[in-house]
Short mmCIF file of N, CA, C and O in Angstrom, two decimals:
data_model
loop_
_atom_site.label_atom_id
_atom_site.label_comp_id
_atom_site.label_asym_id
_atom_site.label_seq_id
_atom_site.Cartn_x
_atom_site.Cartn_y
_atom_site.Cartn_z
N MET A 196 1.85 15.41 -0.40
CA MET A 196 3.06 15.98 -0.67
C MET A 196 3.17 16.80 -2.01
O MET A 196 2.31 16.26 -2.83
N SER A 197 3.70 17.75 -2.07
CA SER A 197 3.85 18.31 -3.63
C SER A 197 4.09 17.53 -4.32
O SER A 197 4.96 16.42 -4.49
N GLU A 198 3.64 17.67 -6.15
CA GLU A 198 3.80 16.81 -6.95
C GLU A 198 5.35 17.11 -7.42
O GLU A 198 5.93 16.39 -8.19
N GLN A 199 6.22 18.18 -7.01
CA GLN A 199 7.60 18.47 -7.08
C GLN A 199 8.17 17.40 -6.33
O GLN A 199 9.41 17.22 -6.42
N VAL A 200 7.77 16.63 -5.54
CA VAL A 200 8.79 16.00 -4.50
C VAL A 200 8.75 14.73 -4.99
O VAL A 200 7.97 13.99 -5.26
N ASN A 201 9.76 14.22 -4.97
CA ASN A 201 9.98 12.79 -5.24
C ASN A 201 10.35 11.94 -4.25
O ASN A 201 10.99 12.25 -3.15
N GLU A 202 9.10 11.19 -3.57
CA GLU A 202 8.94 10.44 -2.54
C GLU A 202 9.91 9.55 -2.18
O GLU A 202 10.19 9.55 -1.02
N GLN A 203 10.60 8.65 -3.18
CA GLN A 203 11.42 7.76 -2.82
C GLN A 203 12.73 8.75 -2.16
O GLN A 203 13.49 8.41 -1.19
N GLU A 204 13.02 9.81 -2.96
CA GLU A 204 14.22 10.69 -2.53
C GLU A 204 14.16 11.10 -1.10
O GLU A 204 14.97 11.23 -0.45
N LEU A 205 12.72 11.56 -0.87
CA LEU A 205 12.34 12.14 0.31
C LEU A 205 12.89 11.04 1.26
O LEU A 205 13.43 11.06 2.58
N ILE A 206 11.99 9.84 1.15
CA ILE A 206 12.33 9.03 2.20
C ILE A 206 13.86 8.66 2.23
O ILE A 206 14.38 8.45 3.53
N ARG A 207 14.60 8.29 1.41
CA ARG A 207 16.09 8.01 1.27
C ARG A 207 16.63 9.21 2.20
O ARG A 207 17.74 8.78 3.02
N HIS A 208 16.39 10.28 2.16
CA HIS A 208 16.97 11.66 2.86
C HIS A 208 16.60 11.35 4.07
O HIS A 208 17.75 11.71 5.03
N ILE A 209 15.38 10.90 4.77
CA ILE A 209 15.12 10.77 6.01
C ILE A 209 15.74 9.55 6.66
O ILE A 209 16.12 9.72 7.70
N VAL A 210 15.94 8.54 5.92
CA VAL A 210 16.47 7.51 6.44
C VAL A 210 18.06 7.59 6.70
O VAL A 210 18.39 7.37 7.78
N GLN A 211 18.43 8.28 5.79
CA GLN A 211 20.19 8.83 5.85
C GLN A 211 20.19 9.72 7.28
O GLN A 211 21.16 9.58 7.91
N GLU A 212 19.25 10.60 7.29
CA GLU A 212 19.34 11.61 8.54
C GLU A 212 18.94 11.04 9.83
O GLU A 212 19.43 11.67 10.85
N THR A 213 18.27 9.92 9.75
CA THR A 213 17.71 9.61 10.89
C THR A 213 17.56 8.28 11.39
O THR A 213 17.69 7.61 12.55
N ASP A 214 18.23 7.13 10.59
CA ASP A 214 18.23 5.99 10.75
C ASP A 214 16.96 5.12 11.16
O ASP A 214 16.99 4.16 11.60
N ALA A 215 15.95 5.63 10.82
CA ALA A 215 14.89 5.28 11.18
C ALA A 215 14.29 4.16 10.04
O ALA A 215 14.76 4.32 8.84
N ASP A 216 13.43 3.39 10.47
CA ASP A 216 13.05 2.27 9.48
C ASP A 216 12.01 3.16 8.39
O ASP A 216 11.27 3.98 8.68
N GLU A 217 12.31 2.47 7.23
CA GLU A 217 11.37 2.85 6.30
C GLU A 217 9.93 2.94 6.30
O GLU A 217 9.07 4.11 5.74
N LYS A 218 9.46 1.81 6.77
CA LYS A 218 7.98 1.73 7.11
C LYS A 218 7.65 2.82 7.92
O LYS A 218 6.38 3.15 7.84
N LEU A 219 8.28 2.83 9.14
CA LEU A 219 7.89 3.97 10.16
C LEU A 219 7.59 5.47 9.40
O LEU A 219 7.02 6.16 9.64
N ILE A 220 8.83 5.54 8.60
CA ILE A 220 8.94 6.92 7.91
C ILE A 220 7.42 7.09 7.05
O ILE A 220 7.02 8.20 7.14
N LYS A 221 7.19 6.21 6.44
CA LYS A 221 6.14 6.15 5.43
C LYS A 221 4.67 6.27 6.50
O LYS A 221 3.92 7.35 5.96
N LEU A 222 4.80 5.79 7.64
CA LEU A 222 3.61 5.81 8.48
C LEU A 222 3.53 7.14 9.07
O LEU A 222 2.54 7.80 9.29
N VAL A 223 4.54 7.63 9.51
CA VAL A 223 4.65 9.08 9.80
C VAL A 223 4.16 10.08 8.73
O VAL A 223 3.47 11.04 9.12
N LEU A 224 4.74 10.07 7.83
CA LEU A 224 4.12 11.05 6.54
C LEU A 224 2.86 10.79 6.16
O LEU A 224 2.11 12.05 6.03
N LYS A 225 2.51 9.64 6.37
CA LYS A 225 1.04 9.68 6.02
C LYS A 225 0.01 10.07 6.93
O LYS A 225 -0.92 10.83 6.79
N HIS A 226 0.09 9.72 8.29
CA HIS A 226 -0.49 10.65 9.43
C HIS A 226 -0.31 11.85 9.37
O HIS A 226 -1.13 12.80 9.59
N GLU A 227 0.83 12.50 9.08
CA GLU A 227 1.28 13.80 9.05
C GLU A 227 0.50 14.65 8.00
O GLU A 227 -0.35 15.72 8.29
N GLN A 228 0.37 13.96 6.68
CA GLN A 228 -0.56 14.38 5.37
C GLN A 228 -1.91 14.53 6.18
O GLN A 228 -2.84 15.60 5.71
N ALA A 229 -2.42 13.50 6.76
CA ALA A 229 -4.12 13.15 7.34
C ALA A 229 -4.24 14.29 8.37
O ALA A 229 -5.20 15.27 8.18
N PHE A 230 -3.33 14.74 9.15
CA PHE A 230 -3.75 15.97 10.07
C PHE A 230 -3.56 17.10 9.25
O PHE A 230 -4.36 17.74 9.68
N ILE A 231 -2.56 17.33 8.70
CA ILE A 231 -2.66 18.48 7.88
C ILE A 231 -4.01 18.77 7.01
O ILE A 231 -4.38 19.88 6.80
N SER A 232 -4.58 17.64 6.08
CA SER A 232 -5.42 17.49 5.38
C SER A 232 -6.51 17.99 6.04
O SER A 232 -7.80 18.56 5.41
N ASN A 233 -6.81 17.82 7.35
CA ASN A 233 -7.91 17.82 8.41
C ASN A 233 -7.77 19.58 8.84
O ASN A 233 -8.67 19.60 9.76
N ALA A 234 -6.70 20.03 9.04
CA ALA A 234 -6.30 21.54 9.63
C ALA A 234 -7.35 22.44 9.18
O ALA A 234 -7.43 22.47 8.04
N LYS A 235 -8.23 23.07 10.12
CA LYS A 235 -9.08 24.12 9.63
C LYS A 235 -8.10 25.31 9.15
O LYS A 235 -7.01 25.83 9.96
N GLU A 236 -8.69 26.51 7.76
CA GLU A 236 -8.21 27.41 7.30
C GLU A 236 -8.66 28.35 8.18
O GLU A 236 -9.76 28.59 8.66
N ASP A 237 -7.65 29.60 8.53
CA ASP A 237 -8.28 30.80 9.23
C ASP A 237 -8.83 31.70 7.90
O ASP A 237 -9.14 31.24 6.83
N LYS A 238 -9.08 32.83 8.53
CA LYS A 238 -9.84 33.66 7.52
C LYS A 238 -9.21 34.15 6.35
O LYS A 238 -9.74 34.49 5.17
N ASN A 239 -7.53 34.02 6.54
CA ASN A 239 -7.11 34.41 5.16
C ASN A 239 -6.54 33.15 4.42
O ASN A 239 -5.80 33.22 3.68
N GLY A 240 -7.28 32.19 4.78
CA GLY A 240 -7.16 30.60 4.05
C GLY A 240 -5.84 30.00 4.14
O GLY A 240 -5.51 28.97 3.39
N GLU A 241 -4.96 30.16 5.42
CA GLU A 241 -3.88 29.90 5.93
C GLU A 241 -4.21 28.76 7.08
O GLU A 241 -5.15 28.94 7.92
N VAL A 242 -3.24 27.75 6.91
CA VAL A 242 -3.18 26.69 8.08
C VAL A 242 -2.18 26.98 9.06
O VAL A 242 -1.15 26.79 8.80
N GLU A 243 -2.29 26.90 10.24
CA GLU A 243 -1.52 27.08 11.21
C GLU A 243 -1.15 25.92 11.87
O GLU A 243 -2.31 25.35 12.42
N ILE A 244 -0.18 24.94 11.81
CA ILE A 244 0.09 23.70 12.39
C ILE A 244 1.02 23.64 13.61
O ILE A 244 2.12 24.21 13.37
N ASP A 245 0.53 23.39 14.93
CA ASP A 245 1.26 23.41 16.18
C ASP A 245 2.08 21.99 16.02
O ASP A 245 1.48 20.89 16.07
N GLY A 246 3.58 22.01 15.95
CA GLY A 246 4.08 20.95 15.88
C GLY A 246 3.94 19.89 16.88
O GLY A 246 4.17 18.55 16.67
N ASP A 247 3.46 20.27 18.23
CA ASP A 247 3.63 19.31 19.50
C ASP A 247 2.34 18.88 19.25
O ASP A 247 2.20 17.41 19.60
N GLU A 248 1.05 19.52 18.79
CA GLU A 248 -0.26 18.59 18.39
C GLU A 248 -0.15 17.88 17.56
O GLU A 248 -0.55 16.49 17.40
N LEU A 249 0.76 18.01 16.15
CA LEU A 249 0.89 17.03 15.23
C LEU A 249 1.99 15.59 15.90
O LEU A 249 1.35 14.49 15.72
N VAL A 250 2.79 16.04 16.55
CA VAL A 250 3.59 14.61 17.07
C VAL A 250 2.78 13.94 17.94
O VAL A 250 2.59 12.84 17.82
N ASP A 251 1.97 14.73 18.65
CA ASP A 251 1.00 13.66 19.58
C ASP A 251 -0.22 13.06 18.87
O ASP A 251 -0.64 12.10 19.03
N TYR A 252 -0.52 13.90 17.89
CA TYR A 252 -1.53 13.02 16.64
C TYR A 252 -1.10 11.86 16.43
O TYR A 252 -1.65 10.66 16.35
N ILE A 253 0.27 12.07 15.80
CA ILE A 253 0.89 10.90 15.33
C ILE A 253 1.31 9.77 15.94
O ILE A 253 0.87 8.60 15.98
N LEU A 254 1.59 10.08 17.34
CA LEU A 254 1.90 9.02 18.25
C LEU A 254 0.36 8.71 19.01
O LEU A 254 0.54 7.09 19.37
N SER A 255 -0.50 9.09 18.64
CA SER A 255 -1.73 8.68 19.07
C SER A 255 -2.64 7.52 18.20
O SER A 255 -3.22 6.81 18.42
N ARG A 256 -1.88 7.23 17.05
CA ARG A 256 -2.42 6.44 15.97
C ARG A 256 -1.91 5.25 16.51
O ARG A 256 -0.76 4.84 16.60
N PRO A 257 -2.82 3.79 16.39
CA PRO A 257 -2.34 2.66 16.80
C PRO A 257 -1.55 2.06 15.86
O PRO A 257 -0.76 1.03 16.66
N ASP A 258 -1.22 2.18 14.94
CA ASP A 258 -0.27 1.72 14.11
C ASP A 258 1.27 2.38 14.10
O ASP A 258 2.06 1.62 13.71
N VAL A 259 1.52 3.45 14.90
CA VAL A 259 2.83 4.08 15.11
C VAL A 259 3.65 3.47 16.45
O VAL A 259 2.62 3.60 17.57
N LYS A 260 4.45 2.67 16.38
CA LYS A 260 5.09 2.32 17.37
C LYS A 260 6.71 2.95 17.48
O LYS A 260 7.45 2.54 17.09
N SER A 261 6.34 4.02 18.11
CA SER A 261 7.53 4.62 18.03
C SER A 261 7.46 5.82 19.23
O SER A 261 6.35 5.48 20.21
N ASN A 262 8.48 6.71 19.25
CA ASN A 262 8.69 7.25 20.23
C ASN A 262 8.56 8.99 19.86
O ASN A 262 8.92 9.30 18.72
N GLU A 263 8.41 10.02 20.86
CA GLU A 263 8.60 10.98 20.48
C GLU A 263 9.85 11.94 19.63
O GLU A 263 9.42 12.64 18.94
N LEU A 264 11.01 11.22 20.08
CA LEU A 264 12.03 11.60 19.57
C LEU A 264 12.26 11.58 17.95
O LEU A 264 12.51 12.31 17.32
N THR A 265 11.94 10.14 18.04
CA THR A 265 12.00 9.47 16.62
C THR A 265 10.86 10.31 15.69
O THR A 265 11.46 10.61 14.76
N VAL A 266 9.75 10.69 15.93
CA VAL A 266 8.82 11.23 15.17
C VAL A 266 9.44 12.49 14.92
O VAL A 266 9.29 13.09 13.96
N GLU A 267 9.96 13.22 15.89
CA GLU A 267 10.20 14.66 15.63
C GLU A 267 11.43 14.72 14.62
O GLU A 267 11.63 15.56 14.09
N SER A 268 12.46 13.78 14.82
CA SER A 268 13.51 13.55 13.92
C SER A 268 13.34 13.53 12.59
O SER A 268 13.83 13.97 11.79
N ILE A 269 12.11 12.60 12.26
CA ILE A 269 11.79 12.07 10.95
C ILE A 269 11.08 13.53 10.38
O ILE A 269 11.31 13.91 8.93
N MET A 270 10.13 14.41 11.25
CA MET A 270 9.61 15.37 10.45
C MET A 270 10.57 16.46 10.55
O MET A 270 10.45 17.41 9.69
N GLU A 271 11.78 16.57 11.31
CA GLU A 271 12.87 17.72 10.84
C GLU A 271 13.38 17.44 9.75
O GLU A 271 13.99 18.14 8.80
N ALA A 272 13.89 16.26 9.50
CA ALA A 272 14.51 15.65 8.40
C ALA A 272 13.72 15.93 7.03
O ALA A 272 14.70 16.24 6.08
N GLU A 273 12.40 15.68 7.07
CA GLU A 273 11.49 15.98 6.02
C GLU A 273 11.67 17.53 5.88
O GLU A 273 11.79 18.17 4.65
N MET A 274 11.46 18.22 7.07
CA MET A 274 11.51 19.79 6.47
C MET A 274 12.89 20.28 6.00
O MET A 274 12.94 21.23 5.20
N ASP A 275 13.96 19.69 6.31
CA ASP A 275 15.21 19.99 6.04
C ASP A 275 15.12 19.70 4.29
O ASP A 275 15.61 20.48 3.67
N TYR A 276 14.83 18.55 3.94
CA TYR A 276 14.95 18.09 2.63
C TYR A 276 13.85 19.39 1.97
O TYR A 276 14.26 19.85 0.97
N PHE A 277 12.78 19.80 2.29
CA PHE A 277 11.59 20.76 1.50
C PHE A 277 12.64 21.86 1.66
O PHE A 277 12.44 22.72 0.64
N MET A 278 13.62 22.37 2.76
CA MET A 278 14.08 23.60 2.86
C MET A 278 15.21 23.65 1.60
O MET A 278 15.48 24.55 1.02
N ASP A 279 16.10 22.49 1.67
CA ASP A 279 16.99 22.34 0.59
C ASP A 279 16.51 22.24 -0.51
O ASP A 279 17.36 22.94 -1.69
N LYS A 280 15.22 21.81 -0.80
CA LYS A 280 14.63 21.96 -2.14
C LYS A 280 14.12 23.30 -2.64
O LYS A 280 13.66 23.55 -3.73
N GLY A 281 13.80 24.08 -1.54
CA GLY A 281 13.49 25.59 -1.76
C GLY A 281 11.83 25.50 -1.80
O GLY A 281 11.17 26.35 -2.35
N LEU A 282 11.25 24.45 -1.21
CA LEU A 282 9.98 24.19 -1.29
C LEU A 282 9.24 24.59 0.03
O LEU A 282 7.96 24.41 0.20
N ALA A 283 9.75 25.03 1.19
CA ALA A 283 9.28 25.36 2.60
C ALA A 283 10.30 26.21 3.03
O ALA A 283 11.39 26.05 2.88
N GLY A 284 9.80 26.76 4.14
CA GLY A 284 10.44 27.44 5.31
C GLY A 284 9.87 27.65 6.41
O GLY A 284 8.63 27.37 6.53
N TYR A 285 10.41 28.10 7.65
CA TYR A 285 9.91 28.61 8.65
C TYR A 285 9.11 29.84 8.59
O TYR A 285 9.84 31.00 8.38
N VAL A 286 8.45 30.06 9.43
CA VAL A 286 7.48 31.25 9.62
C VAL A 286 7.80 31.78 11.10
O VAL A 286 7.58 31.18 11.84
N ASP A 287 8.36 33.09 10.99
CA ASP A 287 8.32 33.52 12.52
C ASP A 287 7.60 33.68 13.35
O ASP A 287 6.14 34.37 12.52
#
């Protein structure tokens, strides 16, 4: 996560948006970061992340006891937070 992001504020935002458990949110964000960190860059130095592969990866972690809908909701709320802060956007 970026240094500009207040992690507690992000987690509070996700809790409010999803009603998910804070421990689950932290786990999802941790595994999401690991997945992104291990993603390979293309020839332009960019990383393309497939959302379905990311969700499957997170759900395959033995410590994540959740379902696809909840994980997707957490990631959508995270993206909403980043977009509200002007730190992210979607690429067509």
